[in-house]
Amino acid sequence: MNKVYASADEAVADIPDNITLMSGGFGLCGNPENLITALHKKNVKGLTIISNNCGTTELGLGVLLQNKQVKKMVASYVGENKEFERQFLSGELEVELNPQGTLAERIRAGGCGIGGFFTPTGAGTQVAEGKESRMIDGRLHVLETPLKADFAIVHAWKADTWGNLVFHKTARNFTPMMCMAAKVTIVEAEHIVQPGELDPDQVHIPSIFVHRIVQAQNLQKWIERRTVRKKAS
């Protein structure tokens, strides 16, 4: 089945208000830039977004936040976005913070049909409030539940037209597990090839978890903090 759509706008055209959305990316690395822009243009509202973070003040998912399209963030790190801070402190934005490994495992559990898991991370802290705790091997663990989404938007390095995906190094981040945990996965790919052109041993996500593909265009590949070595004198 050819899953390629003509544009990012077309691929997100049926996304309604008040849905749960997963978005791949770690900081600004591996962000689905075209799909974020399309959602911004569509002006879909009331989003609950599950992502490692919410971009920066003016880049990545931050543009949706600035446009008041986000109702709630389920994230791990939120320190690069002044608008996030403002909305959270003013009560405009709901926030559910997760330890980073817990966030990743909750998403994986959602995609694998796991009903929950116990982890020592966060046990005995505010993270554990309202959750079941249990002693395992002499150490206190807290029960964490899976995360699922209505839609996921992700970036891939290569995709074939059926939806088999290959990611590029650290741009892979949370993306594979998000593809598995969403009802509908929309991918923007830098390179789209024909079935059979990808080495099966190099495929990171099989096509069964992918529903729509668009050709990525005009990527900026932003860098949050550019750190360079001082020039030798």
PDB file of C-alpha atoms in Angstrom:
ATOM      1  CA  MET A   1       0.000   0.000   0.000  1.00  0.00           C
ATOM      2  CA  ASN A   2       1.340   3.407  -0.969  1.00  0.00           C
ATOM      3  CA  LYS A   3       1.009   5.601   2.140  1.00  0.00           C
ATOM      4  CA  VAL A   4       2.521   8.788   0.698  1.00  0.00           C
ATOM      5  CA  TYR A   5       0.431  11.956   0.990  1.00  0.00           C
ATOM      6  CA  ALA A   6       0.871  14.994  -1.215  1.00  0.00           C
ATOM      7  CA  SER A   7       1.689  17.381   1.633  1.00  0.00           C
ATOM      8  CA  ALA A   8       1.962  17.761   5.390  1.00  0.00           C
ATOM      9  CA  ASP A   9      -1.225  19.833   5.347  1.00  0.00           C
ATOM     10  CA  GLU A  10      -3.109  16.963   3.706  1.00  0.00           C
ATOM     11  CA  ALA A  11      -1.663  14.422   6.135  1.00  0.00           C
ATOM     12  CA  VAL A  12      -2.956  16.296   9.207  1.00  0.00           C
ATOM     13  CA  ALA A  13      -6.223  17.532   7.668  1.00  0.00           C
ATOM     14  CA  ASP A  14      -8.466  15.231   9.744  1.00  0.00           C
ATOM     15  CA  ILE A  15      -6.790  15.813  13.127  1.00  0.00           C
ATOM     16  CA  PRO A  16      -9.534  17.277  15.354  1.00  0.00           C
ATOM     17  CA  ASP A  17      -9.375  19.408  18.477  1.00  0.00           C
ATOM     18  CA  ASN A  18      -8.878  17.871  21.928  1.00  0.00           C
ATOM     19  CA  ILE A  19      -6.828  14.837  20.932  1.00  0.00           C
ATOM     20  CA  THR A  20      -3.714  13.280  22.452  1.00  0.00           C
ATOM     21  CA  LEU A  21      -0.672  13.746  20.231  1.00  0.00           C
ATOM     22  CA  MET A  22       2.776  12.180  20.488  1.00  0.00           C
ATOM     23  CA  SER A  23       5.623  14.103  18.873  1.00  0.00           C
ATOM     24  CA  GLY A  24       9.094  12.691  18.322  1.00  0.00           C
ATOM     25  CA  GLY A  25      12.183  14.677  19.160  1.00  0.00           C
ATOM     26  CA  PHE A  26      14.774  15.254  21.845  1.00  0.00           C
ATOM     27  CA  GLY A  27      15.111  18.977  22.335  1.00  0.00           C
ATOM     28  CA  LEU A  28      15.087  20.109  18.720  1.00  0.00           C
ATOM     29  CA  CYS A  29      16.794  16.957  17.409  1.00  0.00           C
ATOM     30  CA  GLY A  30      14.551  14.806  15.233  1.00  0.00           C
ATOM     31  CA  ASN A  31      11.594  17.194  15.334  1.00  0.00           C
ATOM     32  CA  PRO A  32       8.875  16.650  12.678  1.00  0.00           C
ATOM     33  CA  GLU A  33       9.259  20.253  11.489  1.00  0.00           C
ATOM     34  CA  ASN A  34       6.855  20.111   8.541  1.00  0.00           C
ATOM     35  CA  LEU A  35       4.104  18.402  10.516  1.00  0.00           C
ATOM     36  CA  ILE A  36       4.401  20.847  13.421  1.00  0.00           C
ATOM     37  CA  THR A  37       4.070  23.704  10.930  1.00  0.00           C
ATOM     38  CA  ALA A  38       1.008  22.061   9.373  1.00  0.00           C
ATOM     39  CA  LEU A  39      -0.661  21.690  12.784  1.00  0.00           C
ATOM     40  CA  HIS A  40       0.125  25.329  13.523  1.00  0.00           C
ATOM     41  CA  LYS A  41      -1.517  26.389  10.249  1.00  0.00           C
ATOM     42  CA  LYS A  42      -4.528  24.158  10.909  1.00  0.00           C
ATOM     43  CA  ASN A  43      -4.849  25.790  14.345  1.00  0.00           C
ATOM     44  CA  VAL A  44      -6.057  22.600  16.018  1.00  0.00           C
ATOM     45  CA  LYS A  45      -6.810  23.345  19.696  1.00  0.00           C
ATOM     46  CA  GLY A  46      -6.918  21.585  23.064  1.00  0.00           C
ATOM     47  CA  LEU A  47      -3.951  19.308  22.383  1.00  0.00           C
ATOM     48  CA  THR A  48      -2.516  16.998  24.996  1.00  0.00           C
ATOM     49  CA  ILE A  49       1.045  16.517  23.765  1.00  0.00           C
ATOM     50  CA  ILE A  50       3.335  13.693  24.853  1.00  0.00           C
ATOM     51  CA  SER A  51       6.934  14.545  24.026  1.00  0.00           C
ATOM     52  CA  ASN A  52      10.273  14.688  25.782  1.00  0.00           C
ATOM     53  CA  ASN A  53       9.972  18.480  25.897  1.00  0.00           C
ATOM     54  CA  CYS A  54       8.047  21.333  24.296  1.00  0.00           C
ATOM     55  CA  GLY A  55      10.735  22.739  22.033  1.00  0.00           C
ATOM     56  CA  THR A  56      12.111  26.182  22.771  1.00  0.00           C
ATOM     57  CA  THR A  57      10.251  29.453  23.141  1.00  0.00           C
ATOM     58  CA  GLU A  58      10.078  30.014  19.379  1.00  0.00           C
ATOM     59  CA  LEU A  59      11.007  26.690  17.766  1.00  0.00           C
ATOM     60  CA  GLY A  60       9.636  23.152  17.552  1.00  0.00           C
ATOM     61  CA  LEU A  61       6.515  22.449  19.574  1.00  0.00           C
ATOM     62  CA  GLY A  62       6.988  25.866  21.143  1.00  0.00           C
ATOM     63  CA  VAL A  63       5.122  27.458  18.208  1.00  0.00           C
ATOM     64  CA  LEU A  64       1.999  25.463  19.113  1.00  0.00           C
ATOM     65  CA  LEU A  65       2.349  26.547  22.724  1.00  0.00           C
ATOM     66  CA  GLN A  66       2.689  30.201  21.755  1.00  0.00           C
ATOM     67  CA  ASN A  67      -0.448  29.897  19.624  1.00  0.00           C
ATOM     68  CA  LYS A  68      -2.427  28.555  22.619  1.00  0.00           C
ATOM     69  CA  GLN A  69      -3.023  25.204  20.917  1.00  0.00           C
ATOM     70  CA  VAL A  70      -1.723  23.071  23.804  1.00  0.00           C
ATOM     71  CA  LYS A  71      -3.878  22.181  26.817  1.00  0.00           C
ATOM     72  CA  LYS A  72      -1.524  19.746  28.544  1.00  0.00           C
ATOM     73  CA  MET A  73       2.097  18.607  28.245  1.00  0.00           C
ATOM     74  CA  VAL A  74       3.303  15.168  29.327  1.00  0.00           C
ATOM     75  CA  ALA A  75       7.063  15.604  29.234  1.00  0.00           C
ATOM     76  CA  SER A  76      10.401  15.006  30.868  1.00  0.00           C
ATOM     77  CA  TYR A  77      12.290  18.272  30.391  1.00  0.00           C
ATOM     78  CA  VAL A  78      10.843  21.766  30.087  1.00  0.00           C
ATOM     79  CA  GLY A  79      13.764  24.087  30.768  1.00  0.00           C
ATOM     80  CA  GLU A  80      14.314  25.783  27.388  1.00  0.00           C
ATOM     81  CA  ASN A  81      10.929  27.444  26.926  1.00  0.00           C
ATOM     82  CA  LYS A  82      10.044  30.742  28.625  1.00  0.00           C
ATOM     83  CA  GLU A  83       6.474  30.662  27.306  1.00  0.00           C
ATOM     84  CA  PHE A  84       6.060  27.189  28.810  1.00  0.00           C
ATOM     85  CA  GLU A  85       7.175  28.575  32.163  1.00  0.00           C
ATOM     86  CA  ARG A  86       4.773  31.517  31.895  1.00  0.00           C
ATOM     87  CA  GLN A  87       1.750  29.397  30.974  1.00  0.00           C
ATOM     88  CA  PHE A  88       2.509  26.807  33.655  1.00  0.00           C
ATOM     89  CA  LEU A  89       2.941  29.366  36.448  1.00  0.00           C
ATOM     90  CA  SER A  90      -0.207  31.218  35.385  1.00  0.00           C
ATOM     91  CA  GLY A  91      -2.267  28.009  35.381  1.00  0.00           C
ATOM     92  CA  GLU A  92      -2.957  28.119  31.631  1.00  0.00           C
ATOM     93  CA  LEU A  93      -1.100  24.863  30.948  1.00  0.00           C
ATOM     94  CA  GLU A  94      -1.427  21.471  32.611  1.00  0.00           C
ATOM     95  CA  VAL A  95       1.903  19.700  33.044  1.00  0.00           C
ATOM     96  CA  GLU A  96       2.707  16.080  33.900  1.00  0.00           C
ATOM     97  CA  LEU A  97       6.434  15.663  34.451  1.00  0.00           C
ATOM     98  CA  ASN A  98       8.048  12.223  34.150  1.00  0.00           C
ATOM     99  CA  PRO A  99      11.572  10.994  34.758  1.00  0.00           C
ATOM    100  CA  GLN A 100      13.008  10.558  31.269  1.00  0.00           C
ATOM    101  CA  GLY A 101      13.422   6.797  31.400  1.00  0.00           C
ATOM    102  CA  THR A 102       9.945   6.432  32.866  1.00  0.00           C
ATOM    103  CA  LEU A 103       8.486   8.514  30.035  1.00  0.00           C
ATOM    104  CA  ALA A 104      10.199   6.321  27.442  1.00  0.00           C
ATOM    105  CA  GLU A 105       9.040   3.122  29.113  1.00  0.00           C
ATOM    106  CA  ARG A 106       5.459   4.371  29.512  1.00  0.00           C
ATOM    107  CA  ILE A 107       5.322   5.056  25.771  1.00  0.00           C
ATOM    108  CA  ARG A 108       6.866   1.662  24.999  1.00  0.00           C
ATOM    109  CA  ALA A 109       4.346  -0.019  27.294  1.00  0.00           C
ATOM    110  CA  GLY A 110       1.531   1.715  25.442  1.00  0.00           C
ATOM    111  CA  GLY A 111       2.777   0.370  22.136  1.00  0.00           C
ATOM    112  CA  CYS A 112       3.407  -3.160  23.428  1.00  0.00           C
ATOM    113  CA  GLY A 113       0.076  -3.640  25.202  1.00  0.00           C
ATOM    114  CA  ILE A 114       1.635  -3.709  28.675  1.00  0.00           C
ATOM    115  CA  GLY A 115      -0.806  -2.669  31.402  1.00  0.00           C
ATOM    116  CA  GLY A 116       1.812  -1.077  33.645  1.00  0.00           C
ATOM    117  CA  PHE A 117       5.227  -1.600  35.217  1.00  0.00           C
ATOM    118  CA  PHE A 118       6.981  -1.030  38.533  1.00  0.00           C
ATOM    119  CA  THR A 119      10.081   1.170  38.702  1.00  0.00           C
ATOM    120  CA  PRO A 120      12.160   2.433  41.622  1.00  0.00           C
ATOM    121  CA  THR A 121      12.580   5.783  39.884  1.00  0.00           C
ATOM    122  CA  GLY A 122      10.536   8.407  41.696  1.00  0.00           C
ATOM    123  CA  ALA A 123       9.501   6.117  44.551  1.00  0.00           C
ATOM    124  CA  GLY A 124       9.044   8.060  47.775  1.00  0.00           C
ATOM    125  CA  THR A 125       8.861  11.414  45.951  1.00  0.00           C
ATOM    126  CA  GLN A 126       6.078  13.611  44.536  1.00  0.00           C
ATOM    127  CA  VAL A 127       6.245  11.487  41.374  1.00  0.00           C
ATOM    128  CA  ALA A 128       4.731   8.595  43.353  1.00  0.00           C
ATOM    129  CA  GLU A 129       1.808  10.515  44.857  1.00  0.00           C
ATOM    130  CA  GLY A 130      -1.503   8.787  44.131  1.00  0.00           C
ATOM    131  CA  LYS A 131       0.199   5.731  42.613  1.00  0.00           C
ATOM    132  CA  GLU A 132       0.484   2.186  43.903  1.00  0.00           C
ATOM    133  CA  SER A 133       3.844   1.374  45.512  1.00  0.00           C
ATOM    134  CA  ARG A 134       5.346  -2.034  46.224  1.00  0.00           C
ATOM    135  CA  MET A 135       8.518  -3.421  47.770  1.00  0.00           C
ATOM    136  CA  ILE A 136      10.442  -5.507  45.215  1.00  0.00           C
ATOM    137  CA  ASP A 137      13.795  -7.077  46.115  1.00  0.00           C
ATOM    138  CA  GLY A 138      13.931  -4.890  49.179  1.00  0.00           C
ATOM    139  CA  ARG A 139      13.493  -1.650  47.254  1.00  0.00           C
ATOM    140  CA  LEU A 140      10.397   0.532  46.972  1.00  0.00           C
ATOM    141  CA  HIS A 141       8.911   0.676  43.470  1.00  0.00           C
ATOM    142  CA  VAL A 142       6.089   2.764  42.023  1.00  0.00           C
ATOM    143  CA  LEU A 143       3.524   1.594  39.471  1.00  0.00           C
ATOM    144  CA  GLU A 144       3.552   3.545  36.199  1.00  0.00           C
ATOM    145  CA  THR A 145       0.825   3.229  33.575  1.00  0.00           C
ATOM    146  CA  PRO A 146       1.194   3.154  29.767  1.00  0.00           C
ATOM    147  CA  LEU A 147       0.866   6.163  27.496  1.00  0.00           C
ATOM    148  CA  LYS A 148      -1.076   6.020  24.224  1.00  0.00           C
ATOM    149  CA  ALA A 149      -2.081   8.627  21.649  1.00  0.00           C
ATOM    150  CA  ASP A 150      -4.647   9.288  18.964  1.00  0.00           C
ATOM    151  CA  PHE A 151      -1.952  10.523  16.561  1.00  0.00           C
ATOM    152  CA  ALA A 152       1.837  10.570  16.451  1.00  0.00           C
ATOM    153  CA  ILE A 153       3.925  12.922  14.301  1.00  0.00           C
ATOM    154  CA  VAL A 154       7.518  11.841  13.715  1.00  0.00           C
ATOM    155  CA  HIS A 155      10.570  12.498  11.561  1.00  0.00           C
ATOM    156  CA  ALA A 156      12.489   9.771   9.720  1.00  0.00           C
ATOM    157  CA  TRP A 157      15.643   9.795   7.645  1.00  0.00           C
ATOM    158  CA  LYS A 158      14.358   7.259   5.109  1.00  0.00           C
ATOM    159  CA  ALA A 159      10.998   5.651   4.437  1.00  0.00           C
ATOM    160  CA  ASP A 160       9.738   3.433   1.683  1.00  0.00           C
ATOM    161  CA  THR A 161       6.282   4.050   0.290  1.00  0.00           C
ATOM    162  CA  TRP A 162       4.845   1.227   2.405  1.00  0.00           C
ATOM    163  CA  GLY A 163       6.035   2.887   5.630  1.00  0.00           C
ATOM    164  CA  ASN A 164       9.152   0.983   6.665  1.00  0.00           C
ATOM    165  CA  LEU A 165      11.351   3.520   8.459  1.00  0.00           C
ATOM    166  CA  VAL A 166      15.032   4.187   9.105  1.00  0.00           C
ATOM    167  CA  PHE A 167      16.128   6.889  11.545  1.00  0.00           C
ATOM    168  CA  HIS A 168      19.455   8.725  11.619  1.00  0.00           C
ATOM    169  CA  LYS A 169      21.496   8.253  14.775  1.00  0.00           C
ATOM    170  CA  THR A 170      20.277  10.288  17.792  1.00  0.00           C
ATOM    171  CA  ALA A 171      17.349  11.673  15.783  1.00  0.00           C
ATOM    172  CA  ARG A 172      15.750   8.287  16.470  1.00  0.00           C
ATOM    173  CA  ASN A 173      15.224   9.132  20.197  1.00  0.00           C
ATOM    174  CA  PHE A 174      11.605   8.409  21.326  1.00  0.00           C
ATOM    175  CA  THR A 175      10.264   8.010  17.805  1.00  0.00           C
ATOM    176  CA  PRO A 176      10.071   4.202  17.290  1.00  0.00           C
ATOM    177  CA  MET A 177       8.048   3.609  20.446  1.00  0.00           C
ATOM    178  CA  MET A 178       5.728   6.510  19.588  1.00  0.00           C
ATOM    179  CA  CYS A 179       4.996   4.922  16.212  1.00  0.00           C
ATOM    180  CA  MET A 180       3.807   1.845  18.097  1.00  0.00           C
ATOM    181  CA  ALA A 181       1.771   3.684  20.740  1.00  0.00           C
ATOM    182  CA  ALA A 182      -0.426   5.843  18.484  1.00  0.00           C
ATOM    183  CA  LYS A 183      -3.588   4.898  16.614  1.00  0.00           C
ATOM    184  CA  VAL A 184      -2.386   6.887  13.574  1.00  0.00           C
ATOM    185  CA  THR A 185       1.294   7.561  12.878  1.00  0.00           C
ATOM    186  CA  ILE A 186       2.220  10.330  10.438  1.00  0.00           C
ATOM    187  CA  VAL A 187       5.814  10.454   9.220  1.00  0.00           C
ATOM    188  CA  GLU A 188       7.786  13.125   7.437  1.00  0.00           C
ATOM    189  CA  ALA A 189      10.801  11.551   5.755  1.00  0.00           C
ATOM    190  CA  GLU A 190      13.896  13.143   4.254  1.00  0.00           C
ATOM    191  CA  HIS A 191      14.142  10.398   1.638  1.00  0.00           C
ATOM    192  CA  ILE A 192      11.283   8.295   0.267  1.00  0.00           C
ATOM    193  CA  VAL A 193      12.242   5.176  -1.665  1.00  0.00           C
ATOM    194  CA  GLN A 194      10.467   2.235  -3.251  1.00  0.00           C
ATOM    195  CA  PRO A 195       9.740  -1.038  -1.395  1.00  0.00           C
ATOM    196  CA  GLY A 196      12.781  -3.308  -1.505  1.00  0.00           C
ATOM    197  CA  GLU A 197      15.318  -0.466  -1.521  1.00  0.00           C
ATOM    198  CA  LEU A 198      15.798  -0.540   2.249  1.00  0.00           C
ATOM    199  CA  ASP A 199      17.974  -3.234   3.785  1.00  0.00           C
ATOM    200  CA  PRO A 200      15.528  -5.231   5.941  1.00  0.00           C
ATOM    201  CA  ASP A 201      18.151  -5.565   8.674  1.00  0.00           C
ATOM    202  CA  GLN A 202      18.386  -1.767   8.896  1.00  0.00           C
ATOM    203  CA  VAL A 203      14.652  -1.065   9.259  1.00  0.00           C
ATOM    204  CA  HIS A 204      13.953   0.444  12.686  1.00  0.00           C
ATOM    205  CA  ILE A 205      10.148   0.464  12.458  1.00  0.00           C
ATOM    206  CA  PRO A 206       8.135  -1.836  10.167  1.00  0.00           C
ATOM    207  CA  SER A 207       5.361  -0.489   8.003  1.00  0.00           C
ATOM    208  CA  ILE A 208       2.532  -1.934  10.102  1.00  0.00           C
ATOM    209  CA  PHE A 209       3.013   0.929  12.590  1.00  0.00           C
ATOM    210  CA  VAL A 210       2.967   3.693   9.956  1.00  0.00           C
ATOM    211  CA  HIS A 211      -0.152   5.094   8.312  1.00  0.00           C
ATOM    212  CA  ARG A 212       0.856   8.265   6.427  1.00  0.00           C
ATOM    213  CA  ILE A 213       4.081   9.583   4.916  1.00  0.00           C
ATOM    214  CA  VAL A 214       5.030  12.985   3.540  1.00  0.00           C
ATOM    215  CA  GLN A 215       8.184  14.251   1.880  1.00  0.00           C
ATOM    216  CA  ALA A 216      10.068  16.527   4.301  1.00  0.00           C
ATOM    217  CA  GLN A 217      10.917  19.889   2.774  1.00  0.00           C
ATOM    218  CA  ASN A 218      13.010  22.931   3.713  1.00  0.00           C
ATOM    219  CA  LEU A 219      14.239  21.424   6.957  1.00  0.00           C
ATOM    220  CA  GLN A 220      16.038  23.778   9.325  1.00  0.00           C
ATOM    221  CA  LYS A 221      17.355  21.116  11.736  1.00  0.00           C
ATOM    222  CA  TRP A 222      17.601  23.631  14.537  1.00  0.00           C
ATOM    223  CA  ILE A 223      20.235  23.464  17.271  1.00  0.00           C
ATOM    224  CA  GLU A 224      19.215  24.552  20.772  1.00  0.00           C
ATOM    225  CA  ARG A 225      22.638  25.535  22.035  1.00  0.00           C
ATOM    226  CA  ARG A 226      25.494  25.672  19.592  1.00  0.00           C
ATOM    227  CA  THR A 227      28.736  24.795  21.371  1.00  0.00           C
ATOM    228  CA  VAL A 228      31.973  25.150  19.448  1.00  0.00           C
ATOM    229  CA  ARG A 229      35.612  24.786  20.392  1.00  0.00           C
ATOM    230  CA  LYS A 230      37.535  28.007  20.843  1.00  0.00           C
ATOM    231  CA  LYS A 231      39.713  28.861  17.898  1.00  0.00           C
ATOM    232  CA  ALA A 232      43.377  28.186  18.560  1.00  0.00           C
ATOM    233  CA  SER A 233      45.382  31.381  19.017  1.00  0.00           C
TER     234      SER A 233
END
